[in-house]
Amino acid sequence: AKANSTYSAPASTANVVSDTENVVEKTPTNYGNSYPVGQCTWGVKELAPWASNWWGNANTWAIYASAQGYKTGSVPVVGAIAVWDGGEYGHVAYVTDVQSENSIQVLEANYRRQKQIANYRGFFNPHEFLGNVTYIYPN
């Protein structure tokens, strides 16, 4: 089932085309972002300033977000944060496009050690990547 949403992506992603070569030009400042520059958590915090600075490693984000009153679920929505629980630290990404629950696009950092925020994969199946996926929805 495709979720309907009226949530708009932040202006910083407005000029991003769904192109795996496109990189968001963002100067790392760490101002308002406590995550290490270049890590996936830093990238998502840059794109979703509503995310907390204190959710820990990527694989704990959904747990802490839920505890802080954010809704979480299994349906991808543009503007949500995708959280994968696999691996030692997990992975997070910012959802930018949804065709179905099995086909999404994201902006992310530290995908295959790429430190810039970009769309590295085009459309992909989030269920075929690094464990279980949960989405955190903006309030």
CSV table of C-alpha atoms in Angstrom, one decimal:
chain,number,residue,atom,x,y,z
A,1,ALA,CA,0.0,0.0,0.0
A,2,LYS,CA,1.4,3.4,-0.9
A,3,ALA,CA,1.1,6.0,1.8
A,4,ASN,CA,-0.2,9.4,1.0
A,5,SER,CA,1.6,12.3,2.5
A,6,THR,CA,1.5,16.1,2.3
A,7,TYR,CA,4.9,16.5,3.9
A,8,SER,CA,7.4,18.6,1.9
A,9,ALA,CA,11.1,17.9,1.9
A,10,PRO,CA,13.3,20.6,3.3
A,11,ALA,CA,14.5,23.3,0.8
A,12,SER,CA,18.0,21.8,0.9
A,13,THR,CA,16.8,18.8,-1.2
A,14,ALA,CA,14.5,20.8,-3.5
A,15,ASN,CA,17.2,21.0,-6.2
A,16,VAL,CA,18.1,17.3,-6.1
A,17,VAL,CA,17.1,15.2,-9.1
A,18,SER,CA,16.7,11.5,-8.8
A,19,ASP,CA,20.1,10.8,-10.2
A,20,THR,CA,22.7,8.5,-8.6
A,21,GLU,CA,25.4,11.0,-9.6
A,22,ASN,CA,23.8,14.0,-7.9
A,23,VAL,CA,25.3,15.2,-4.7
A,24,VAL,CA,23.7,17.7,-2.3
A,25,GLU,CA,26.2,20.6,-1.8
A,26,LYS,CA,26.2,21.0,2.0
A,27,THR,CA,29.0,22.5,4.0
A,28,PRO,CA,29.7,20.3,7.1
A,29,THR,CA,29.3,22.6,10.1
A,30,ASN,CA,28.1,20.4,12.9
A,31,TYR,CA,26.1,23.5,14.0
A,32,GLY,CA,23.0,21.9,15.5
A,33,ASN,CA,24.2,18.5,14.6
A,34,SER,CA,26.2,16.4,17.1
A,35,TYR,CA,26.8,13.4,14.9
A,36,PRO,CA,30.2,12.8,13.3
A,37,VAL,CA,30.5,14.5,9.9
A,38,GLY,CA,30.2,12.1,7.0
A,39,GLN,CA,28.4,9.4,9.0
A,40,CYS,CA,24.9,8.3,8.0
A,41,THR,CA,23.4,9.8,11.2
A,42,TRP,CA,25.0,13.1,10.4
A,43,GLY,CA,23.6,13.1,6.9
A,44,VAL,CA,20.1,12.4,8.0
A,45,LYS,CA,20.3,15.0,10.8
A,46,GLU,CA,21.4,17.6,8.1
A,47,LEU,CA,18.3,16.7,6.0
A,48,ALA,CA,15.8,16.2,8.8
A,49,PRO,CA,16.6,18.8,11.5
A,50,TRP,CA,13.7,17.5,13.6
A,51,ALA,CA,15.7,14.4,14.3
A,52,SER,CA,17.3,14.4,17.8
A,53,ASN,CA,21.0,14.8,18.3
A,54,TRP,CA,20.8,12.0,20.9
A,55,TRP,CA,19.4,9.0,19.2
A,56,GLY,CA,22.7,7.1,19.2
A,57,ASN,CA,23.9,4.8,16.5
A,58,ALA,CA,21.6,4.3,13.5
A,59,ASN,CA,20.2,1.0,14.7
A,60,THR,CA,18.7,2.6,17.8
A,61,TRP,CA,17.1,5.7,16.1
A,62,ALA,CA,13.6,4.1,15.8
A,63,ILE,CA,13.6,3.1,19.5
A,64,TYR,CA,14.6,6.5,20.8
A,65,ALA,CA,12.4,8.4,18.4
A,66,SER,CA,9.4,6.3,19.4
A,67,ALA,CA,10.2,7.0,23.1
A,68,GLN,CA,10.2,10.7,22.3
A,69,GLY,CA,6.7,10.5,20.8
A,70,TYR,CA,7.6,10.1,17.1
A,71,LYS,CA,5.4,7.7,15.2
A,72,THR,CA,7.3,4.8,13.6
A,73,GLY,CA,6.1,2.2,11.1
A,74,SER,CA,6.7,-0.1,8.1
A,75,VAL,CA,5.3,2.2,5.3
A,76,PRO,CA,7.8,4.5,3.5
A,77,VAL,CA,6.7,8.1,3.2
A,78,VAL,CA,8.6,11.0,1.6
A,79,GLY,CA,10.2,13.0,4.4
A,80,ALA,CA,10.5,10.0,6.8
A,81,ILE,CA,13.7,8.6,8.1
A,82,ALA,CA,14.5,5.0,7.1
A,83,VAL,CA,16.3,3.0,9.8
A,84,TRP,CA,17.9,-0.3,9.2
A,85,ASP,CA,18.9,-2.4,12.2
A,86,GLY,CA,21.4,-4.8,10.7
A,87,GLY,CA,25.2,-4.7,11.0
A,88,GLU,CA,27.1,-3.4,14.1
A,89,TYR,CA,25.7,0.2,13.9
A,90,GLY,CA,22.7,0.0,11.4
A,91,HIS,CA,22.1,2.7,8.8
A,92,VAL,CA,19.7,5.6,8.4
A,93,ALA,CA,18.6,7.5,5.3
A,94,TYR,CA,16.2,10.3,4.3
A,95,VAL,CA,13.3,9.1,2.1
A,96,THR,CA,12.9,11.3,-1.0
A,97,ASP,CA,10.6,9.3,-3.3
A,98,VAL,CA,8.3,6.3,-2.9
A,99,GLN,CA,6.9,4.1,-5.7
A,100,SER,CA,5.8,1.3,-3.3
A,101,GLU,CA,6.9,-0.3,0.0
A,102,ASN,CA,9.4,-2.2,-2.1
A,103,SER,CA,10.8,0.7,-4.2
A,104,ILE,CA,12.1,3.9,-2.6
A,105,GLN,CA,14.8,6.5,-3.1
A,106,VAL,CA,16.8,8.1,-0.4
A,107,LEU,CA,19.5,10.7,0.3
A,108,GLU,CA,22.2,9.3,2.6
A,109,ALA,CA,25.8,9.7,3.7
A,110,ASN,CA,28.3,6.9,4.4
A,111,TYR,CA,26.8,4.5,1.9
A,112,ARG,CA,29.8,2.4,0.8
A,113,ARG,CA,32.0,4.8,2.7
A,114,GLN,CA,30.9,7.8,0.6
A,115,LYS,CA,30.9,10.7,3.1
A,116,GLN,CA,28.8,13.2,1.0
A,117,ILE,CA,25.0,13.3,1.2
A,118,ALA,CA,23.6,12.0,-2.1
A,119,ASN,CA,21.3,9.6,-3.9
A,120,TYR,CA,23.7,6.7,-4.5
A,121,ARG,CA,21.2,4.0,-5.4
A,122,GLY,CA,18.2,5.4,-7.4
A,123,PHE,CA,15.1,3.3,-6.7
A,124,PHE,CA,15.9,0.2,-4.6
A,125,ASN,CA,14.0,-2.3,-2.4
A,126,PRO,CA,14.6,-1.3,1.3
A,127,HIS,CA,13.8,-4.8,2.4
A,128,GLU,CA,16.9,-6.2,0.7
A,129,PHE,CA,19.4,-4.1,2.6
A,130,LEU,CA,21.0,-4.5,6.1
A,131,GLY,CA,18.3,-6.1,8.2
A,132,ASN,CA,14.8,-4.9,9.0
A,133,VAL,CA,13.7,-1.4,8.0
A,134,THR,CA,11.5,0.9,10.2
A,135,TYR,CA,10.5,4.4,9.3
A,136,ILE,CA,10.4,7.4,11.6
A,137,TYR,CA,7.7,10.0,10.6
A,138,PRO,CA,8.0,13.7,11.2
A,139,ASN,CA,5.5,15.1,13.7
